[in-house]
Short mmCIF file of C-alpha atoms and ligand atoms in Angstrom, two decimals:
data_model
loop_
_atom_site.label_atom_id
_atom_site.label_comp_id
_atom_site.label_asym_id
_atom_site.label_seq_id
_atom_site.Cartn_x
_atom_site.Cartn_y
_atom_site.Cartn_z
CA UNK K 1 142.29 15.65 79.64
CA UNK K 2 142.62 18.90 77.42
CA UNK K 3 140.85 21.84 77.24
CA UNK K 4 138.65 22.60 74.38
CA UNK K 5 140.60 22.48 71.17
CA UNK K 6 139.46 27.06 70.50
CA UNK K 7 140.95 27.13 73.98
CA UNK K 8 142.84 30.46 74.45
CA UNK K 9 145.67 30.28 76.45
CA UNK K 10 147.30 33.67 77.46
CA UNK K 11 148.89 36.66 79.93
CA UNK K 12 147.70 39.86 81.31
CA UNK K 13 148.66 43.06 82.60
CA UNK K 14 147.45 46.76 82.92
CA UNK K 15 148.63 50.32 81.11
CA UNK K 16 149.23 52.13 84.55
CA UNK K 17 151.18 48.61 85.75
CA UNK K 18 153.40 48.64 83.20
CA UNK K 19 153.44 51.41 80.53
CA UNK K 20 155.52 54.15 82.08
CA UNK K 21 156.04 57.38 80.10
CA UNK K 22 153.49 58.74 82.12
CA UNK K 23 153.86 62.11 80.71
CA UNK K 24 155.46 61.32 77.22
CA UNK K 25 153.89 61.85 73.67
CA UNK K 26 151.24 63.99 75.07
CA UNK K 27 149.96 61.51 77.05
CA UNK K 28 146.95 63.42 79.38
CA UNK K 29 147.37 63.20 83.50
CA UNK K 30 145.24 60.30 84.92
CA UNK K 31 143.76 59.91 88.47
CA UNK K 32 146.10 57.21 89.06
CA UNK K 33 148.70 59.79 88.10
CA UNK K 34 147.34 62.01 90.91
CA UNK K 35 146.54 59.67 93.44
CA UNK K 36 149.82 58.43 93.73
CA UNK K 37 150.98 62.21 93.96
CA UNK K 38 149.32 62.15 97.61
CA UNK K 39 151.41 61.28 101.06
CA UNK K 40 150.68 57.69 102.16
CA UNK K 41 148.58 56.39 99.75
CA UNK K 42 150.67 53.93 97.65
CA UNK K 43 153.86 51.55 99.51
CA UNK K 44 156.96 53.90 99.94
CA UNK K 45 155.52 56.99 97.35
CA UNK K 46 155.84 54.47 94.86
CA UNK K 47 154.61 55.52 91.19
CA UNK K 48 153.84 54.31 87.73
CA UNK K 49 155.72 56.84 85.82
CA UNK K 50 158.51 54.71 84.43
CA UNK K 51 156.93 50.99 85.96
CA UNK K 52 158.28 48.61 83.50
CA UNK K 53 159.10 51.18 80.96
CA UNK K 54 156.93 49.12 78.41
CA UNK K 55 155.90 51.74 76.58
CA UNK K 56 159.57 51.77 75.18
CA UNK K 57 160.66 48.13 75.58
CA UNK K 58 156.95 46.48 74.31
CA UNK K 59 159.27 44.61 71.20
CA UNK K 60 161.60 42.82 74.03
CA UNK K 61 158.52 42.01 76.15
CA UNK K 62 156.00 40.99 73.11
CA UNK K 63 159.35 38.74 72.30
CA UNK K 64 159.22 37.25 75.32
CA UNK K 65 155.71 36.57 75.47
CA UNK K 66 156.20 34.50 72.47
CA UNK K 67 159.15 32.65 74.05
CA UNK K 68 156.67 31.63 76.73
CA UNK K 69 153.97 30.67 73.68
CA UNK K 70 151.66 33.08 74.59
CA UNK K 71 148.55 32.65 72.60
CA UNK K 72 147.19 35.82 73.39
CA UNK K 73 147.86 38.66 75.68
CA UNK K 74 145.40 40.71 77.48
CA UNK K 75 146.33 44.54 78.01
CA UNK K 76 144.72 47.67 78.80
CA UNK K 77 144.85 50.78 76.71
CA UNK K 78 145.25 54.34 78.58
CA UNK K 79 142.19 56.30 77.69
CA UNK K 80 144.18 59.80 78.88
CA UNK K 81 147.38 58.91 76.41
CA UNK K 82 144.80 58.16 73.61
CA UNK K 83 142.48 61.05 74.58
CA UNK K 84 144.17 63.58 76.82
CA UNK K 85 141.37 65.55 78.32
CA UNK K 86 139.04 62.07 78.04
CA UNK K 87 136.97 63.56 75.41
CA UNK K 88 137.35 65.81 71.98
CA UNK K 89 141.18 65.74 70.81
CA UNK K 90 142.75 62.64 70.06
CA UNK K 91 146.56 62.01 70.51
CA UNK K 92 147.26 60.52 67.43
CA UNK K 93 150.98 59.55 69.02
CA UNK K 94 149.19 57.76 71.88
CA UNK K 95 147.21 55.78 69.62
CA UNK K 96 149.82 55.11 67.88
CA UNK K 97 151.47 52.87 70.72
CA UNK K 98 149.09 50.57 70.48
CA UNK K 99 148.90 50.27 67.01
CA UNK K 100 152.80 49.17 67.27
CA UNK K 101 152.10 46.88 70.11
CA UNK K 102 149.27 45.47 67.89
CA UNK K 103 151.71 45.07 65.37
CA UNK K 104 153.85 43.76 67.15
CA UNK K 105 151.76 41.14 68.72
CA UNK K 106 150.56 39.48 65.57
CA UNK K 107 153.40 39.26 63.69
CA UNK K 108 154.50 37.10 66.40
CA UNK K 109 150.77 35.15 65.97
CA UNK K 110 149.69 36.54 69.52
CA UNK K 111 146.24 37.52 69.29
CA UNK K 112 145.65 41.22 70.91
CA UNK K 113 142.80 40.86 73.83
CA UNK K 114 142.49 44.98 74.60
CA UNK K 115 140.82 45.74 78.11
CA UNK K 116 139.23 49.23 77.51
CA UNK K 117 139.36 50.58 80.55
CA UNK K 118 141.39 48.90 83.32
CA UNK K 119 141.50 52.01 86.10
CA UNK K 120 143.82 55.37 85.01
CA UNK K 121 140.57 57.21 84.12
CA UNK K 122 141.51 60.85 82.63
CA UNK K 123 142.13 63.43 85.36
CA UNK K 124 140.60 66.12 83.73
CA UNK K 125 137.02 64.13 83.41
CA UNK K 126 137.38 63.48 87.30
CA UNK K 127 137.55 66.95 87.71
CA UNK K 128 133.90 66.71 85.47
CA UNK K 129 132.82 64.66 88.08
CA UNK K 130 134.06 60.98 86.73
CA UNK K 131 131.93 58.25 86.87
CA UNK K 132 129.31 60.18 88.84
CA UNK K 133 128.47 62.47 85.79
CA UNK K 134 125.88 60.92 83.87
CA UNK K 135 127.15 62.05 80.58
CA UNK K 136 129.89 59.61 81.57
CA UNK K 137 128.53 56.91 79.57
CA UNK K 138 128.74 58.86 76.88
CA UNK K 139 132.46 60.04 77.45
CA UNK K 140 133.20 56.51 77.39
CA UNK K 141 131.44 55.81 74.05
CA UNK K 142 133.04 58.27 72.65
CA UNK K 143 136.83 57.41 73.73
CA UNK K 144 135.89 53.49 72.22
CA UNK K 145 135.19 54.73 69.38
CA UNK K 146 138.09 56.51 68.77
CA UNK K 147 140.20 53.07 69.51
CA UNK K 148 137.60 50.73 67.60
CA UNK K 149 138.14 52.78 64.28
CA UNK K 150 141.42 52.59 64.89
CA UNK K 151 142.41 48.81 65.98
CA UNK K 152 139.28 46.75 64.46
CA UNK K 153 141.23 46.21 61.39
CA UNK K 154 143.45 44.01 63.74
CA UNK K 155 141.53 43.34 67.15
CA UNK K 156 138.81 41.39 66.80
CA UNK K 157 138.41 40.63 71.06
CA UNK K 158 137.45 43.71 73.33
CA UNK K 159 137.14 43.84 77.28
CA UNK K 160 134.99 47.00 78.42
CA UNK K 161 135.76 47.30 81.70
CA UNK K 162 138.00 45.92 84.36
CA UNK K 163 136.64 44.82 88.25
CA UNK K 164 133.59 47.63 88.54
CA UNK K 165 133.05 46.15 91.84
CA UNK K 166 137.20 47.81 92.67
CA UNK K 167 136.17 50.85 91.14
CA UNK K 168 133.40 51.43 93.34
CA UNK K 169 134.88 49.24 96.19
CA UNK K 170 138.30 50.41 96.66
CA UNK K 171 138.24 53.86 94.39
CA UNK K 172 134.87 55.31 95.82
CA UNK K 173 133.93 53.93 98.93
CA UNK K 174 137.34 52.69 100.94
CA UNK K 175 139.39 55.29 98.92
CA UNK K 176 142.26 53.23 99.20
CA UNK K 177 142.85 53.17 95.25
CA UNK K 178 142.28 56.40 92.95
CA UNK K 179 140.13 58.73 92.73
CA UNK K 180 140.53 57.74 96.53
CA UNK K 181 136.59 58.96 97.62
CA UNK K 182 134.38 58.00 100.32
CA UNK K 183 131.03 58.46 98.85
CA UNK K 184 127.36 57.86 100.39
CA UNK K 185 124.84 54.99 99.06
CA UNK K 186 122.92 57.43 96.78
CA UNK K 187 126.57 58.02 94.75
CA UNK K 188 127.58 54.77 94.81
CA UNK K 189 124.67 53.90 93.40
CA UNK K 190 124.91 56.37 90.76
CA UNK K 191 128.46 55.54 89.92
CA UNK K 192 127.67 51.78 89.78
CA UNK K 193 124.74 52.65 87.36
CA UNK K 194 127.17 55.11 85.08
CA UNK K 195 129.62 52.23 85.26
CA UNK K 196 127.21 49.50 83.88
CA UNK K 197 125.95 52.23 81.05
CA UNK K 198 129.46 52.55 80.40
CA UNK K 199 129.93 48.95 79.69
CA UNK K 200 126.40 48.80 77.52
CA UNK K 201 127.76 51.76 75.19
CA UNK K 202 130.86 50.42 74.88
CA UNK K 203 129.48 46.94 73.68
CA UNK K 204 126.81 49.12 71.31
CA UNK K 205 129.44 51.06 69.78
CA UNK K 206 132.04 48.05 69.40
CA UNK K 207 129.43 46.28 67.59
CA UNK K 208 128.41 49.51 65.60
CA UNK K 209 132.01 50.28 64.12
CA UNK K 210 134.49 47.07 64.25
CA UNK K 211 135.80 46.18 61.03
CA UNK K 212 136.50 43.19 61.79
CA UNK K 213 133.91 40.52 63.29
CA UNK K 214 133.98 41.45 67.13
CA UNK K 215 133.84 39.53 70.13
CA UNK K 216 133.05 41.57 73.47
CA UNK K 217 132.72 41.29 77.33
CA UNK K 218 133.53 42.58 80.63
CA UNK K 219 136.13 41.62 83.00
CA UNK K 220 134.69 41.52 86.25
CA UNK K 221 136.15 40.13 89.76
CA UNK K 222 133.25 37.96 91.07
CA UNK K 223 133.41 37.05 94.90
CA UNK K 224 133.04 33.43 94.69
CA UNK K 225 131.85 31.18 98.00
CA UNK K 226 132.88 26.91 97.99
CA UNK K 227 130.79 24.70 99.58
CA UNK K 228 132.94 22.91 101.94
CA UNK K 229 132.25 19.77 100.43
CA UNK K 230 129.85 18.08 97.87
CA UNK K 231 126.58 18.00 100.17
CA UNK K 232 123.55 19.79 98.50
CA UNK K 233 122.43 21.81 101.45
CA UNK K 234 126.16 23.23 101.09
CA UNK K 235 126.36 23.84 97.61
CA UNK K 236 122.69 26.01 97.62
CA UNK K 237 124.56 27.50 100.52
CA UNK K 238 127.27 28.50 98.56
CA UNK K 239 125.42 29.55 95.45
CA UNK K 240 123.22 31.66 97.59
CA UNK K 241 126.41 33.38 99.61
CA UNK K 242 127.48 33.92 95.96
CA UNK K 243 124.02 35.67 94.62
CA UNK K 244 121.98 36.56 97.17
CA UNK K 245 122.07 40.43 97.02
CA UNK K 246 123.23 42.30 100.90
CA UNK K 247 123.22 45.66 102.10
CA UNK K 248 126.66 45.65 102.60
CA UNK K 249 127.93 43.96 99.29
CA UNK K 250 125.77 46.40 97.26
CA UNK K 251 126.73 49.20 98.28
CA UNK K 252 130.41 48.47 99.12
CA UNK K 253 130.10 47.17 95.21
CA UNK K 254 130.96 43.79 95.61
CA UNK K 255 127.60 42.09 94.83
CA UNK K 256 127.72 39.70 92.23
CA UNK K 257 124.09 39.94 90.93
CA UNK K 258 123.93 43.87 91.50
CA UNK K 259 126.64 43.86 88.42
CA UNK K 260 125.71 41.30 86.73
CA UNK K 261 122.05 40.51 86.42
CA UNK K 262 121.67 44.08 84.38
CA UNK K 263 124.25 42.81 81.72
CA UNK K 264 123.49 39.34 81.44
CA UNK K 265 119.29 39.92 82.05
CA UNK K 266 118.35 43.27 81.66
CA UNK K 267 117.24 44.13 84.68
CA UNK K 268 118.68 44.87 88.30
CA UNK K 269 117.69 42.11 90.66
CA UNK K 270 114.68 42.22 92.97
CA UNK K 271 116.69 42.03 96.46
CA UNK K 272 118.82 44.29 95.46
CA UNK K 273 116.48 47.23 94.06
CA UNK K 274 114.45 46.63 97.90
CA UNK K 275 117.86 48.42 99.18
CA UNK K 276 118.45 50.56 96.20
CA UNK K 277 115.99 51.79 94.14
CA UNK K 278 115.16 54.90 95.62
CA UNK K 279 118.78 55.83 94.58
CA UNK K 280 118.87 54.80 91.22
CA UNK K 281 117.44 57.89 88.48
CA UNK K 282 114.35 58.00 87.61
CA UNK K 283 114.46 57.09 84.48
CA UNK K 284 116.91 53.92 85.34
CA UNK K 285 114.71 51.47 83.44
CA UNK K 286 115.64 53.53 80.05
CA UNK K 287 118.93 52.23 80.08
CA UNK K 288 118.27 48.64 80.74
CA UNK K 289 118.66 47.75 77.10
CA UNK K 290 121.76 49.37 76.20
CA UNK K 291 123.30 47.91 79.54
CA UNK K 292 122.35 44.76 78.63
CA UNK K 293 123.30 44.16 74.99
CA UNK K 294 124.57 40.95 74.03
CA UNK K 295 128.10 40.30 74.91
CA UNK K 296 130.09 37.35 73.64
CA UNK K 297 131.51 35.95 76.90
CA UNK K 298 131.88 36.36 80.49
CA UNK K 299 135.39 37.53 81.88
CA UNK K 300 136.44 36.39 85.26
CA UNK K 301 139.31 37.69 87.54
CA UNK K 302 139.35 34.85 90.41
CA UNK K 303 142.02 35.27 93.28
CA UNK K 304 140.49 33.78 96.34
CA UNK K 305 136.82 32.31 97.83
CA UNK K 306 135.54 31.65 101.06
CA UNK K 307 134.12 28.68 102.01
CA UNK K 308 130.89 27.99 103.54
CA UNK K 309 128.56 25.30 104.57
CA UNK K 310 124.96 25.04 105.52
CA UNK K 311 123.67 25.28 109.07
CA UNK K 312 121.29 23.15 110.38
CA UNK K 313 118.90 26.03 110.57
CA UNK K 314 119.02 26.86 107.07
CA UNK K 315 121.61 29.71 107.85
CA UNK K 316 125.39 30.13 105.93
CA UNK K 317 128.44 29.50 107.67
CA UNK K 318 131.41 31.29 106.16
CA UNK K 319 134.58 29.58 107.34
CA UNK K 320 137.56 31.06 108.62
CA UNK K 321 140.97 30.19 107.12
CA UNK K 322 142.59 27.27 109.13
CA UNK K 323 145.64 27.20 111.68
CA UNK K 324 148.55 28.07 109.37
CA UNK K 325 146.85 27.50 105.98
CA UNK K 326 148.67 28.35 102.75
CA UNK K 327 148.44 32.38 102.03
CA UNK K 328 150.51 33.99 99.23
CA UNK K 329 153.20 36.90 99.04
CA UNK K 330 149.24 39.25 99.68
CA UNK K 331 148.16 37.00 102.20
CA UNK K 332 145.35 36.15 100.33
CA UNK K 333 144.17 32.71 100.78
CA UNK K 334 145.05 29.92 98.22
CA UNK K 335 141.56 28.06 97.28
CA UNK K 336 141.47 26.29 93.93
CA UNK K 337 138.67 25.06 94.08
CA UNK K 338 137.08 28.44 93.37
CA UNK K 339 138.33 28.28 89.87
CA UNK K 340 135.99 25.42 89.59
CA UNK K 341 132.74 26.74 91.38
CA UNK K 342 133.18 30.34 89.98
CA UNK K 343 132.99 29.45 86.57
CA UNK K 344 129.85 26.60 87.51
CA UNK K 345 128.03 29.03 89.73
CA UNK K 346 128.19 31.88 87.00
CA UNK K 347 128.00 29.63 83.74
CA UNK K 348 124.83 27.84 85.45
CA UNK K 349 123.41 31.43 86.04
CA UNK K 350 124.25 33.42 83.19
CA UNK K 351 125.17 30.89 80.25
CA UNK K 352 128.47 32.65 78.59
CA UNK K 353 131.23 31.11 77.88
CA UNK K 354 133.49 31.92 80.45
CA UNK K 355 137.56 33.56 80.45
CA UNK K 356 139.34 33.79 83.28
CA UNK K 357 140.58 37.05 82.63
CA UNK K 358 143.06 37.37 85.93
CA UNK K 359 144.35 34.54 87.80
CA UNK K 360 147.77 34.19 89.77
CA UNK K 361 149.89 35.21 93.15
CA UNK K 362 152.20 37.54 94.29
CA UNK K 363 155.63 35.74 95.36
CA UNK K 364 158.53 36.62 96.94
CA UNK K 365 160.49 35.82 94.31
CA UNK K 366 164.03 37.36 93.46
CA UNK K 367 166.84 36.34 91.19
CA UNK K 368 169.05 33.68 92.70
CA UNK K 369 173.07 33.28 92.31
CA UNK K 370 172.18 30.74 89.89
CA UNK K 371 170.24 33.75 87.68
CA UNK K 372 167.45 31.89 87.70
CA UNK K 373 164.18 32.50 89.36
CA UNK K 374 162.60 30.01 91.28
CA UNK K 375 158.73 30.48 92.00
CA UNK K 376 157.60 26.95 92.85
CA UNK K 377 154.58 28.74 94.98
CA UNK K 378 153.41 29.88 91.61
CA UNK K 379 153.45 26.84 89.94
CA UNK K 380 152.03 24.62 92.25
CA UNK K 381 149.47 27.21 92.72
CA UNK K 382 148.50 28.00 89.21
CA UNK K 383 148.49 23.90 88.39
CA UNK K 384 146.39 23.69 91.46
CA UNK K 385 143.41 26.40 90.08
CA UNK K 386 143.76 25.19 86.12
CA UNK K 387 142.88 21.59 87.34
CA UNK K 388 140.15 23.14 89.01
CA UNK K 389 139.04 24.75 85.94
CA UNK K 390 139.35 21.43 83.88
CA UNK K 391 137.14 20.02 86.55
CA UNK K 392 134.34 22.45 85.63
CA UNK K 393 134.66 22.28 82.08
CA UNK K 394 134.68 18.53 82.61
CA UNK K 395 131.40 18.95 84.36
CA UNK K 396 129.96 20.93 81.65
CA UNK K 397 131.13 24.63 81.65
CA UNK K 398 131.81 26.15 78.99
CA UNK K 399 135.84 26.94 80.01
CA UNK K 400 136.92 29.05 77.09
CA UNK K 401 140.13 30.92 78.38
CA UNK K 402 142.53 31.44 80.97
CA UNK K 403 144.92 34.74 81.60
CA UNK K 404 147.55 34.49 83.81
CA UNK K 405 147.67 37.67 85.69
CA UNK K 406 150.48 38.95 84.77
CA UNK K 407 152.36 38.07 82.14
CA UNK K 408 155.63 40.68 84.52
CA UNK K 409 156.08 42.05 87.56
CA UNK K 410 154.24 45.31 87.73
CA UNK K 411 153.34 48.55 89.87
CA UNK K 412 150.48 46.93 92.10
CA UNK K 413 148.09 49.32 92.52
CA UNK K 414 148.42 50.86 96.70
CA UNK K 415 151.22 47.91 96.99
CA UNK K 416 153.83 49.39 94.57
CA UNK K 417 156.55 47.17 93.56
CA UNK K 418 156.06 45.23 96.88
CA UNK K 419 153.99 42.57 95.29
CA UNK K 420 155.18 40.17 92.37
CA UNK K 421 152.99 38.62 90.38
CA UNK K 422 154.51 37.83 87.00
CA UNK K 423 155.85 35.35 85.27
CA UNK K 424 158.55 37.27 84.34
CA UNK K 425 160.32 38.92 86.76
CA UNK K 426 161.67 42.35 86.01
CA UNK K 427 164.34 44.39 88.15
CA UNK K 428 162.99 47.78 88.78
CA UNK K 429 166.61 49.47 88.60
CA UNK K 430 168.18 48.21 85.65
CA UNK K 431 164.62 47.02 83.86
CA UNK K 432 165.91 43.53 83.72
CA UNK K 433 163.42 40.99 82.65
CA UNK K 434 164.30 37.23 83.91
CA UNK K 435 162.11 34.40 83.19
CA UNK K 436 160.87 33.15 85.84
CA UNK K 437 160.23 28.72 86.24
CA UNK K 438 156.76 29.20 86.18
CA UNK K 439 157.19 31.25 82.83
CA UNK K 440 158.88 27.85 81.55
CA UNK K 441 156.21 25.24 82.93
CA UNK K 442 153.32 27.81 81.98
CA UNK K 443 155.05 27.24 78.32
CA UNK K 444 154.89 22.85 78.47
CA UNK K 445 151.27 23.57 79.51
CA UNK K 446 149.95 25.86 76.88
CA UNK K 447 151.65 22.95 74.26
CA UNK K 448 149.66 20.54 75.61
CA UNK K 449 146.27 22.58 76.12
CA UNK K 450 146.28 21.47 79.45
CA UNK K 451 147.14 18.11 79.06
CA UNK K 452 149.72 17.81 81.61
CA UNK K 453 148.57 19.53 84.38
C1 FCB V 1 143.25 42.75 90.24
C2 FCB V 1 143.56 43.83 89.23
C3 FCB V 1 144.93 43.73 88.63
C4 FCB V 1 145.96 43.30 89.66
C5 FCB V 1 145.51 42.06 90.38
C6 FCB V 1 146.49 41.51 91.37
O1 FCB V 1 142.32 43.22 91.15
O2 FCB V 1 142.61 43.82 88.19
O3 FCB V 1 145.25 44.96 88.03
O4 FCB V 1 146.23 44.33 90.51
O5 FCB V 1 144.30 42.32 91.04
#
């Protein structure tokens, strides 16, 4: 079987994972900038400042994109090189980057798939009070308008925001990514609530200015829970695991319906507003509209699940990984069948087409004597979750992309350079790219839209 004939098949990666010229052009300071100033908090004092020097080799890299066949390619644009201070001045030579790459991209028929926001928030509107100021909605309406008037003519696909629930997660409650805070419920709250406006005036003001016809949605990573086999007791066990709203996921901002009931319905769930509401402003039901306004699709970044089963008091089991069961370079766990009751459970819920914005491993993979690399992890893994995602578009979903996360080897996040995830690999001294196999067999699958997976 193929996927649906519209099917997009692309790449992704991130600004701070790969740009570089972290100070060039007049690009403004961003809090990733910072964080990885302090002791400890990134692998080895690792940094982005020159990563994979794409801001100065993005013709060589869009060229290899469309030796892999590439359909479209998913990046992020840095809101402090397009706006220093986050707000008022625009950097007309950071904009301009992007309108090369943009360039760039579609003379080589690679449609441009911009993430708004995908984490290097500007330093100087953290020292505002970030994502906790409740003008920050605004800031961020503001900074997409000054890219929508400027890439609309060509970009026709937008991505608000990437994973809210790691902003909040990792960036204000663990502090083990930038700005690096612990905050209480009441702020988490607040940020989570700033976040979702965010989103909403970024969709409103995409629709208000594009030139051209727009498409929009948000990019979230969505815990998913597989049922550890077909009974029906187990599968409402696993779509409950994957909606029901907990103290802990809400406010350590991994809940799936906290996020996503307020974009897809309008309002913030029942269960979760029992835990929460006396946090949220007052006048939280204002914004309900604007969070909600109608997107075009729903974007999905899927790594790993759990599994669970029903107990036979009604109660969910969550199942511990097996004796010596298949982890990647991360240790994260390798279930593909999440790629096919992610996209049900959410499709059956919210009804938008769904793109798997992020999906792949990190590797050990290095450049053998033959020059080559060989990643057979990654392609037996990657075959494994796209069959998965047939499956559910088989069964009726409504499967309508899929992004390989990444399209290179990049700085990962607190990891550094430690983790590998591209298809391409790239040698951090000399800024060597390599194709990797999987880069190759990605390529005979995009030609045959899935055919021969
Ligand atoms: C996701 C991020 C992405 C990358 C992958 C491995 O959480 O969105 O930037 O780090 O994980």
């Amino acid at each position: 079987m193929t996927f649906k004939k519209d099917f997009i098949w692309g790449a992704a990666a991130a600004s701070y994972q790969i740009e570089g010229a972290h100070d060039e052009d007049g690009k403004g300071m961003s809090i990733w900038d910072n964080f990885t100033e302090k002791e400890n908090a990134v692998y080895q004092g690792h940094t982005g400042q020159t990563a994979c020097d794409h801001y100065h080799r993005y013709k060589e890299d869009v060229a290899l994109m469309k030796q892999v066949g590439l359909q479209a390619y998913r990046f992020s644009i840095s809101w402090p090189r397009v706006m220093p201070e986050g707000i008022g001045a625009i950097n007309t030579k950071g904009i301009d980057f992007y309108n090369r790459l943009v360039d760039e991209l579609l003379a080589k028929d690679i449609m441009p798939f911009p993430t708004l926001f995908h984490w290097d928030y500007p330093y100087e509107l953290y020292l505002k009070g970030g994502w906790l100021n409740p003008d920050s909605p605004k800031w961020f309406a503001e900074y997409t308008a000054a890219v929508v008037d400027r890439l609309s003519d060509r970009v026709g696909n937008w991505f608000t925001i990437n994973e809210p629930q790691v902003i909040v997660g990792l960036g204000h409650c663990t502090g083990i990514h930038a700005p690096g805070l612990q905050l209480q419920k009441r702020e988490l709250v607040h940020v989570t609530h700033n976040i979702l406006r965010s989103h909403g005036a970024a969709v409103e003001t995409i629709r208000a200015r594009s030139i051209l016809p727009s498409k929009a949605g948000i990019a979230p990573v969505c815990p998913v829970a597989i049922p550890v086999d077909n009974g029906q007791q187990n599968i409402e066990a696993a779509g409950a695991a994957m909606f029901n709203v907990t103290d802990k996921d809400l406010f350590t901002g991994w809940s799936n319906r906290w996020w996503l009931d307020p974009i897809f319905k309008g309002e913030y769930p029942e269960d979760g507003l029992k835990l929460a509401a006396r946090y949220l402003p007052a006048n939280f039901q204002d914004h309900m509209k604007s969070i909600s306004a109608p997107t075009d699709f729903l974007g999905n970044n899927h790594y790993e699940g759990i599994y669970v089963s029903a107990d036979k008091d009604g109660t969910t089991r969550i199942h511990p990984p097996k004796e010596g069961e298949p982890l990647t370079g991360f240790n994260w766990r390798v279930t593909p069948e999440g790629l096919y009751w992610g996209p049900r459970f959410l499709y059956e819920r919210y009804n938008k087409p769904i793109i798997i914005t992020e999906n792949g491993l990190s590797n050990k993979d290095w450049v053998a004597l033959d020059g080559k690399v060989h990643d057979p992890q990654r392609i037996d893994f990657t075959q494994r979750y796209l069959r998965e995602f047939q499956r559910a578009a088989a069964d009726g979903v409504d499967a309508a992309g899929y992004f390989h996360w990444s399209i290179m080897d990049n700085f990962e996040w607190a990891f550094g350079y430690k983790e590998r995830f591209g298809l391409i690999h790239v040698d951090f001294q000399t800024q060597k790219r390599t194709l990797k196999d999987s880069a190759c067999w990605y390529s005979d699958v995009i030609k045959s839209n899935g055919k021969n997976l």
